[in-house]
């Protein structure tokens, strides 16, 4: 599947916001239309957090899909294909790249990039999905109170072309989107599970009742994370209902 040439922005508030407005003005925009920048003044993350990014150092981009073929109960597949594309491309640059549920990309115990997906629903289907990602590429120092950021430069000691990185990510995303369109959800789910952070063994988590040890059993098509505690008890958590305890 091909994709249109990405739109470069010298600066913007948020690539998600810009692309959403651009698509409203261009209703016939092609799927995988992408905008990217090296600086956004109001980048947004999950849980309402902001995204720290030094001007000119990193890759910040958003792309649009119209996955009307996808059941609402399986909309988490969009998060999975985005995360897989990122994980596989970034694994070309260094080892120990994994997906921290639901869609953060980690190097060991540090966050390399994050994604915010915003879906627009009409008539019981996803009429438009905009996925925005920030990848820490060439930033040398992080100054915010984010607990565990890391960049490719900090990992490898090398600088990288953000344009080249975007091209690889979009090509991989386009391939995974075609897989999803053709119903290969089981393959996507299997690869996602294989790439998960802490997929093997027991680790500490925290829910509203406190800290506990558990292992990952499965991630459901809805995005629910099934954890098994040491006593064999199974619990299913949706996003924001459980957090990883990372030293």
mmCIF file of C-alpha atoms in Angstrom:
data_model
loop_
_atom_site.group_PDB
_atom_site.id
_atom_site.type_symbol
_atom_site.label_atom_id
_atom_site.label_comp_id
_atom_site.label_asym_id
_atom_site.label_seq_id
_atom_site.Cartn_x
_atom_site.Cartn_y
_atom_site.Cartn_z
ATOM 1 C CA UNK A 1 0.000 0.000 0.000
ATOM 2 C CA UNK A 2 1.425 3.386 -0.974
ATOM 3 C CA UNK A 3 1.024 6.597 0.992
ATOM 4 C CA UNK A 4 1.106 10.284 0.012
ATOM 5 C CA UNK A 5 4.206 12.397 0.515
ATOM 6 C CA UNK A 6 4.301 13.585 4.141
ATOM 7 C CA UNK A 7 3.582 17.250 4.867
ATOM 8 C CA UNK A 8 6.475 19.035 6.577
ATOM 9 C CA UNK A 9 5.725 21.698 9.207
ATOM 10 C CA UNK A 10 8.523 23.877 10.542
ATOM 11 C CA UNK A 11 6.550 24.252 13.772
ATOM 12 C CA UNK A 12 3.035 23.525 15.017
ATOM 13 C CA UNK A 13 1.120 23.296 18.271
ATOM 14 C CA UNK A 14 0.334 19.591 17.848
ATOM 15 C CA UNK A 15 0.588 17.383 14.774
ATOM 16 C CA UNK A 16 -2.626 15.601 15.783
ATOM 17 C CA UNK A 17 -4.501 18.897 16.032
ATOM 18 C CA UNK A 18 -3.064 20.186 12.760
ATOM 19 C CA UNK A 19 -3.852 16.994 10.858
ATOM 20 C CA UNK A 20 -7.389 16.822 12.218
ATOM 21 C CA UNK A 21 -8.068 20.372 11.024
ATOM 22 C CA UNK A 22 -6.340 19.702 7.693
ATOM 23 C CA UNK A 23 -8.513 16.636 7.089
ATOM 24 C CA UNK A 24 -11.645 18.641 7.892
ATOM 25 C CA UNK A 25 -10.611 21.072 5.155
ATOM 26 C CA UNK A 26 -9.650 18.249 2.748
ATOM 27 C CA UNK A 27 -12.388 15.583 3.121
ATOM 28 C CA UNK A 28 -10.968 13.559 0.213
ATOM 29 C CA UNK A 29 -7.527 13.267 1.803
ATOM 30 C CA UNK A 30 -5.882 9.894 1.203
ATOM 31 C CA UNK A 31 -5.401 7.389 3.982
ATOM 32 C CA UNK A 32 -1.932 7.525 5.560
ATOM 33 C CA UNK A 33 -1.760 11.267 4.928
ATOM 34 C CA UNK A 34 0.998 12.291 7.314
ATOM 35 C CA UNK A 35 2.281 15.536 8.814
ATOM 36 C CA UNK A 36 5.578 15.824 10.654
ATOM 37 C CA UNK A 37 7.658 18.433 12.402
ATOM 38 C CA UNK A 38 10.715 18.769 14.600
ATOM 39 C CA UNK A 39 9.002 21.084 17.086
ATOM 40 C CA UNK A 40 5.508 21.310 18.507
ATOM 41 C CA UNK A 41 4.616 23.813 21.186
ATOM 42 C CA UNK A 42 1.720 21.873 22.701
ATOM 43 C CA UNK A 43 2.461 18.214 22.084
ATOM 44 C CA UNK A 44 0.064 15.898 23.852
ATOM 45 C CA UNK A 45 0.568 12.475 25.387
ATOM 46 C CA UNK A 46 -1.613 9.888 27.066
ATOM 47 C CA UNK A 47 -3.340 10.748 30.368
ATOM 48 C CA UNK A 48 -3.296 14.435 29.380
ATOM 49 C CA UNK A 49 0.478 14.663 29.733
ATOM 50 C CA UNK A 50 2.635 16.925 27.591
ATOM 51 C CA UNK A 51 5.488 15.550 25.507
ATOM 52 C CA UNK A 52 8.946 17.030 26.061
ATOM 53 C CA UNK A 53 10.898 17.489 22.848
ATOM 54 C CA UNK A 54 13.870 19.717 22.160
ATOM 55 C CA UNK A 55 13.348 21.834 19.036
ATOM 56 C CA UNK A 56 14.943 20.246 15.979
ATOM 57 C CA UNK A 57 16.087 17.098 17.767
ATOM 58 C CA UNK A 58 13.265 14.599 17.392
ATOM 59 C CA UNK A 59 10.600 13.162 15.117
ATOM 60 C CA UNK A 60 7.012 14.251 15.772
ATOM 61 C CA UNK A 61 4.378 13.045 13.336
ATOM 62 C CA UNK A 62 0.733 12.101 12.851
ATOM 63 C CA UNK A 63 -1.064 10.112 10.166
ATOM 64 C CA UNK A 64 -4.693 9.525 9.265
ATOM 65 C CA UNK A 65 -6.655 6.339 8.522
ATOM 66 C CA UNK A 66 -10.314 5.607 7.706
ATOM 67 C CA UNK A 67 -10.711 2.048 9.030
ATOM 68 C CA UNK A 68 -14.468 1.738 8.512
ATOM 69 C CA UNK A 69 -14.004 -2.002 7.957
ATOM 70 C CA UNK A 70 -12.818 -2.514 11.542
ATOM 71 C CA UNK A 71 -15.274 -3.513 14.269
ATOM 72 C CA UNK A 72 -15.422 -0.985 17.096
ATOM 73 C CA UNK A 73 -14.655 -3.758 19.568
ATOM 74 C CA UNK A 74 -11.354 -4.306 17.737
ATOM 75 C CA UNK A 75 -10.241 -0.692 17.426
ATOM 76 C CA UNK A 76 -7.209 -1.499 19.594
ATOM 77 C CA UNK A 77 -5.757 -3.218 16.509
ATOM 78 C CA UNK A 78 -4.943 0.285 15.239
ATOM 79 C CA UNK A 79 -2.799 0.831 18.297
ATOM 80 C CA UNK A 80 -1.129 -2.534 17.773
ATOM 81 C CA UNK A 81 -0.136 -1.967 14.143
ATOM 82 C CA UNK A 82 1.267 1.472 14.976
ATOM 83 C CA UNK A 83 3.269 0.069 17.884
ATOM 84 C CA UNK A 84 4.543 -2.863 15.828
ATOM 85 C CA UNK A 85 5.717 -0.601 13.010
ATOM 86 C CA UNK A 86 7.617 1.548 15.503
ATOM 87 C CA UNK A 87 9.066 -1.397 17.406
ATOM 88 C CA UNK A 88 10.296 -3.166 14.296
ATOM 89 C CA UNK A 89 11.853 -0.083 12.705
ATOM 90 C CA UNK A 90 13.556 1.079 15.898
ATOM 91 C CA UNK A 91 14.893 -2.447 16.423
ATOM 92 C CA UNK A 92 16.982 -1.868 13.300
ATOM 93 C CA UNK A 93 18.981 0.719 15.274
ATOM 94 C CA UNK A 94 19.469 -1.002 18.628
ATOM 95 C CA UNK A 95 18.528 -4.075 20.675
ATOM 96 C CA UNK A 96 16.039 -4.347 23.564
ATOM 97 C CA UNK A 97 13.227 -2.406 21.850
ATOM 98 C CA UNK A 98 9.781 -3.506 23.022
ATOM 99 C CA UNK A 99 6.161 -2.385 23.316
ATOM 100 C CA UNK A 100 4.962 -1.374 26.759
ATOM 101 C CA UNK A 101 1.212 -1.915 26.882
ATOM 102 C CA UNK A 102 -0.734 -0.295 25.439
ATOM 103 C CA UNK A 103 1.519 1.393 22.845
ATOM 104 C CA UNK A 104 4.625 3.033 24.317
ATOM 105 C CA UNK A 105 7.954 1.982 22.837
ATOM 106 C CA UNK A 106 10.613 1.152 25.415
ATOM 107 C CA UNK A 107 14.323 0.484 25.366
ATOM 108 C CA UNK A 108 14.948 -1.670 28.424
ATOM 109 C CA UNK A 109 13.130 0.275 31.194
ATOM 110 C CA UNK A 110 13.187 3.656 29.432
ATOM 111 C CA UNK A 111 10.608 5.303 27.172
ATOM 112 C CA UNK A 112 11.796 5.932 23.628
ATOM 113 C CA UNK A 113 8.505 7.047 22.093
ATOM 114 C CA UNK A 114 4.823 7.424 22.807
ATOM 115 C CA UNK A 115 1.674 7.469 20.714
ATOM 116 C CA UNK A 116 -1.726 9.121 21.101
ATOM 117 C CA UNK A 117 -4.531 7.758 18.892
ATOM 118 C CA UNK A 118 -7.760 9.704 18.507
ATOM 119 C CA UNK A 119 -10.708 8.013 16.797
ATOM 120 C CA UNK A 120 -13.788 9.699 15.355
ATOM 121 C CA UNK A 121 -16.899 7.510 15.381
ATOM 122 C CA UNK A 122 -19.882 7.873 13.061
ATOM 123 C CA UNK A 123 -22.717 5.407 12.628
ATOM 124 C CA UNK A 124 -21.125 2.639 14.662
ATOM 125 C CA UNK A 125 -17.792 2.643 12.822
ATOM 126 C CA UNK A 126 -14.477 4.475 12.945
ATOM 127 C CA UNK A 127 -14.803 7.170 10.312
ATOM 128 C CA UNK A 128 -11.359 8.593 10.960
ATOM 129 C CA UNK A 129 -8.398 7.695 13.114
ATOM 130 C CA UNK A 130 -5.459 10.013 13.737
ATOM 131 C CA UNK A 131 -2.336 8.552 15.292
ATOM 132 C CA UNK A 132 0.296 10.907 16.662
ATOM 133 C CA UNK A 133 3.758 9.764 17.751
ATOM 134 C CA UNK A 134 6.811 11.393 19.262
ATOM 135 C CA UNK A 135 10.121 9.568 18.806
ATOM 136 C CA UNK A 136 13.135 10.662 20.849
ATOM 137 C CA UNK A 137 15.835 10.629 18.183
ATOM 138 C CA UNK A 138 18.721 13.057 18.689
ATOM 139 C CA UNK A 139 17.924 14.700 22.036
ATOM 140 C CA UNK A 140 20.971 14.615 24.303
ATOM 141 C CA UNK A 141 19.459 15.774 27.613
ATOM 142 C CA UNK A 142 15.928 15.631 29.047
ATOM 143 C CA UNK A 143 15.000 18.290 31.600
ATOM 144 C CA UNK A 144 11.331 17.621 32.411
ATOM 145 C CA UNK A 145 10.123 15.513 35.321
ATOM 146 C CA UNK A 146 9.232 12.627 33.007
ATOM 147 C CA UNK A 147 10.449 9.560 34.910
ATOM 148 C CA UNK A 148 12.350 7.576 32.293
ATOM 149 C CA UNK A 149 12.871 9.155 28.839
ATOM 150 C CA UNK A 150 15.653 8.051 26.504
ATOM 151 C CA UNK A 151 16.664 8.877 22.919
ATOM 152 C CA UNK A 152 18.345 6.903 20.164
ATOM 153 C CA UNK A 153 21.334 9.227 20.529
ATOM 154 C CA UNK A 154 21.630 8.443 24.242
ATOM 155 C CA UNK A 155 21.452 4.716 23.515
ATOM 156 C CA UNK A 156 23.886 4.542 20.608
ATOM 157 C CA UNK A 157 25.911 7.766 20.715
ATOM 158 C CA UNK A 158 24.947 8.461 17.089
ATOM 159 C CA UNK A 159 22.697 11.012 15.398
ATOM 160 C CA UNK A 160 20.047 9.943 12.899
ATOM 161 C CA UNK A 161 17.991 11.374 10.052
ATOM 162 C CA UNK A 162 14.414 11.924 11.190
ATOM 163 C CA UNK A 163 13.265 11.937 7.549
ATOM 164 C CA UNK A 164 14.737 8.484 6.955
ATOM 165 C CA UNK A 165 13.212 7.200 10.159
ATOM 166 C CA UNK A 166 9.767 8.537 9.208
ATOM 167 C CA UNK A 167 9.943 6.928 5.776
ATOM 168 C CA UNK A 168 10.708 3.529 7.289
ATOM 169 C CA UNK A 169 7.952 3.854 9.890
ATOM 170 C CA UNK A 170 5.316 4.873 7.342
ATOM 171 C CA UNK A 171 6.272 2.043 4.987
ATOM 172 C CA UNK A 172 5.983 -0.484 7.813
ATOM 173 C CA UNK A 173 2.717 1.041 9.014
ATOM 174 C CA UNK A 174 1.252 0.828 5.498
ATOM 175 C CA UNK A 175 2.113 -2.887 5.338
ATOM 176 C CA UNK A 176 0.537 -3.600 8.705
ATOM 177 C CA UNK A 177 -2.568 -1.630 7.776
ATOM 178 C CA UNK A 178 -2.984 -3.807 4.688
ATOM 179 C CA UNK A 179 -2.656 -6.896 6.891
ATOM 180 C CA UNK A 180 -5.387 -5.533 9.132
ATOM 181 C CA UNK A 181 -7.612 -4.686 6.163
ATOM 182 C CA UNK A 182 -7.253 -8.261 4.905
ATOM 183 C CA UNK A 183 -8.254 -9.763 8.246
ATOM 184 C CA UNK A 184 -4.858 -10.938 9.511
ATOM 185 C CA UNK A 185 -5.661 -9.947 13.078
ATOM 186 C CA UNK A 186 -4.275 -13.137 14.620
ATOM 187 C CA UNK A 187 -0.841 -12.510 13.080
ATOM 188 C CA UNK A 188 -0.887 -8.932 14.342
ATOM 189 C CA UNK A 189 -1.911 -10.052 17.847
ATOM 190 C CA UNK A 190 0.808 -12.725 17.959
ATOM 191 C CA UNK A 191 3.557 -10.334 16.875
ATOM 192 C CA UNK A 192 2.342 -7.720 19.323
ATOM 193 C CA UNK A 193 2.493 -10.209 22.201
ATOM 194 C CA UNK A 194 5.979 -11.339 21.194
ATOM 195 C CA UNK A 195 7.189 -7.718 21.278
ATOM 196 C CA UNK A 196 5.666 -6.853 24.673
ATOM 197 C CA UNK A 197 7.682 -5.327 27.484
ATOM 198 C CA UNK A 198 7.903 -7.776 30.393
ATOM 199 C CA UNK A 199 6.065 -10.465 28.452
ATOM 200 C CA UNK A 200 7.784 -13.243 30.455
ATOM 201 C CA UNK A 201 7.910 -13.591 34.221
ATOM 202 C CA UNK A 202 6.304 -11.875 37.205
ATOM 203 C CA UNK A 203 6.678 -8.132 37.761
ATOM 204 C CA UNK A 204 5.146 -5.516 40.084
ATOM 205 C CA UNK A 205 2.010 -3.656 39.054
ATOM 206 C CA UNK A 206 -0.340 -1.311 40.863
ATOM 207 C CA UNK A 207 -4.107 -1.010 40.684
ATOM 208 C CA UNK A 208 -6.589 0.825 42.911
ATOM 209 C CA UNK A 209 -6.078 -1.804 45.633
ATOM 210 C CA UNK A 210 -2.289 -1.546 45.761
ATOM 211 C CA UNK A 211 0.881 -3.179 44.454
ATOM 212 C CA UNK A 212 0.971 -6.823 43.384
ATOM 213 C CA UNK A 213 3.092 -9.249 41.366
ATOM 214 C CA UNK A 214 1.695 -10.667 38.130
ATOM 215 C CA UNK A 215 2.581 -11.880 34.669
ATOM 216 C CA UNK A 216 1.091 -10.910 31.316
ATOM 217 C CA UNK A 217 -1.204 -13.600 29.916
ATOM 218 C CA UNK A 218 -2.854 -11.861 26.978
ATOM 219 C CA UNK A 219 -3.938 -8.558 25.474
ATOM 220 C CA UNK A 220 -7.518 -8.759 24.218
ATOM 221 C CA UNK A 221 -8.701 -7.310 20.869
ATOM 222 C CA UNK A 222 -10.388 -4.579 22.931
ATOM 223 C CA UNK A 223 -7.023 -3.689 24.469
ATOM 224 C CA UNK A 224 -7.724 -5.267 27.855
ATOM 225 C CA UNK A 225 -4.578 -6.508 29.617
ATOM 226 C CA UNK A 226 -5.043 -9.881 31.297
ATOM 227 C CA UNK A 227 -2.674 -10.387 34.229
ATOM 228 C CA UNK A 228 -2.211 -13.531 36.293
ATOM 229 C CA UNK A 229 -1.241 -13.056 39.925
ATOM 230 C CA UNK A 230 1.010 -15.435 41.836
ATOM 231 C CA UNK A 231 -2.017 -17.241 43.289
ATOM 232 C CA UNK A 232 -3.389 -17.918 39.795
ATOM 233 C CA UNK A 233 -6.057 -15.210 39.915
ATOM 234 C CA UNK A 234 -6.737 -13.590 36.530
ATOM 235 C CA UNK A 235 -7.659 -9.924 36.207
ATOM 236 C CA UNK A 236 -8.446 -7.888 33.103
ATOM 237 C CA UNK A 237 -7.488 -4.219 33.086
ATOM 238 C CA UNK A 238 -8.313 -1.483 30.633
ATOM 239 C CA UNK A 239 -6.059 1.490 30.035
ATOM 240 C CA UNK A 240 -5.470 3.635 33.159
ATOM 241 C CA UNK A 241 -6.773 0.884 35.472
ATOM 242 C CA UNK A 242 -3.312 -0.564 36.160
ATOM 243 C CA UNK A 243 0.236 0.758 36.003
ATOM 244 C CA UNK A 244 3.663 -0.820 35.694
ATOM 245 C CA UNK A 245 5.992 -0.340 38.650
ATOM 246 C CA UNK A 246 9.382 0.607 37.175
ATOM 247 C CA UNK A 247 12.328 1.241 39.486
#
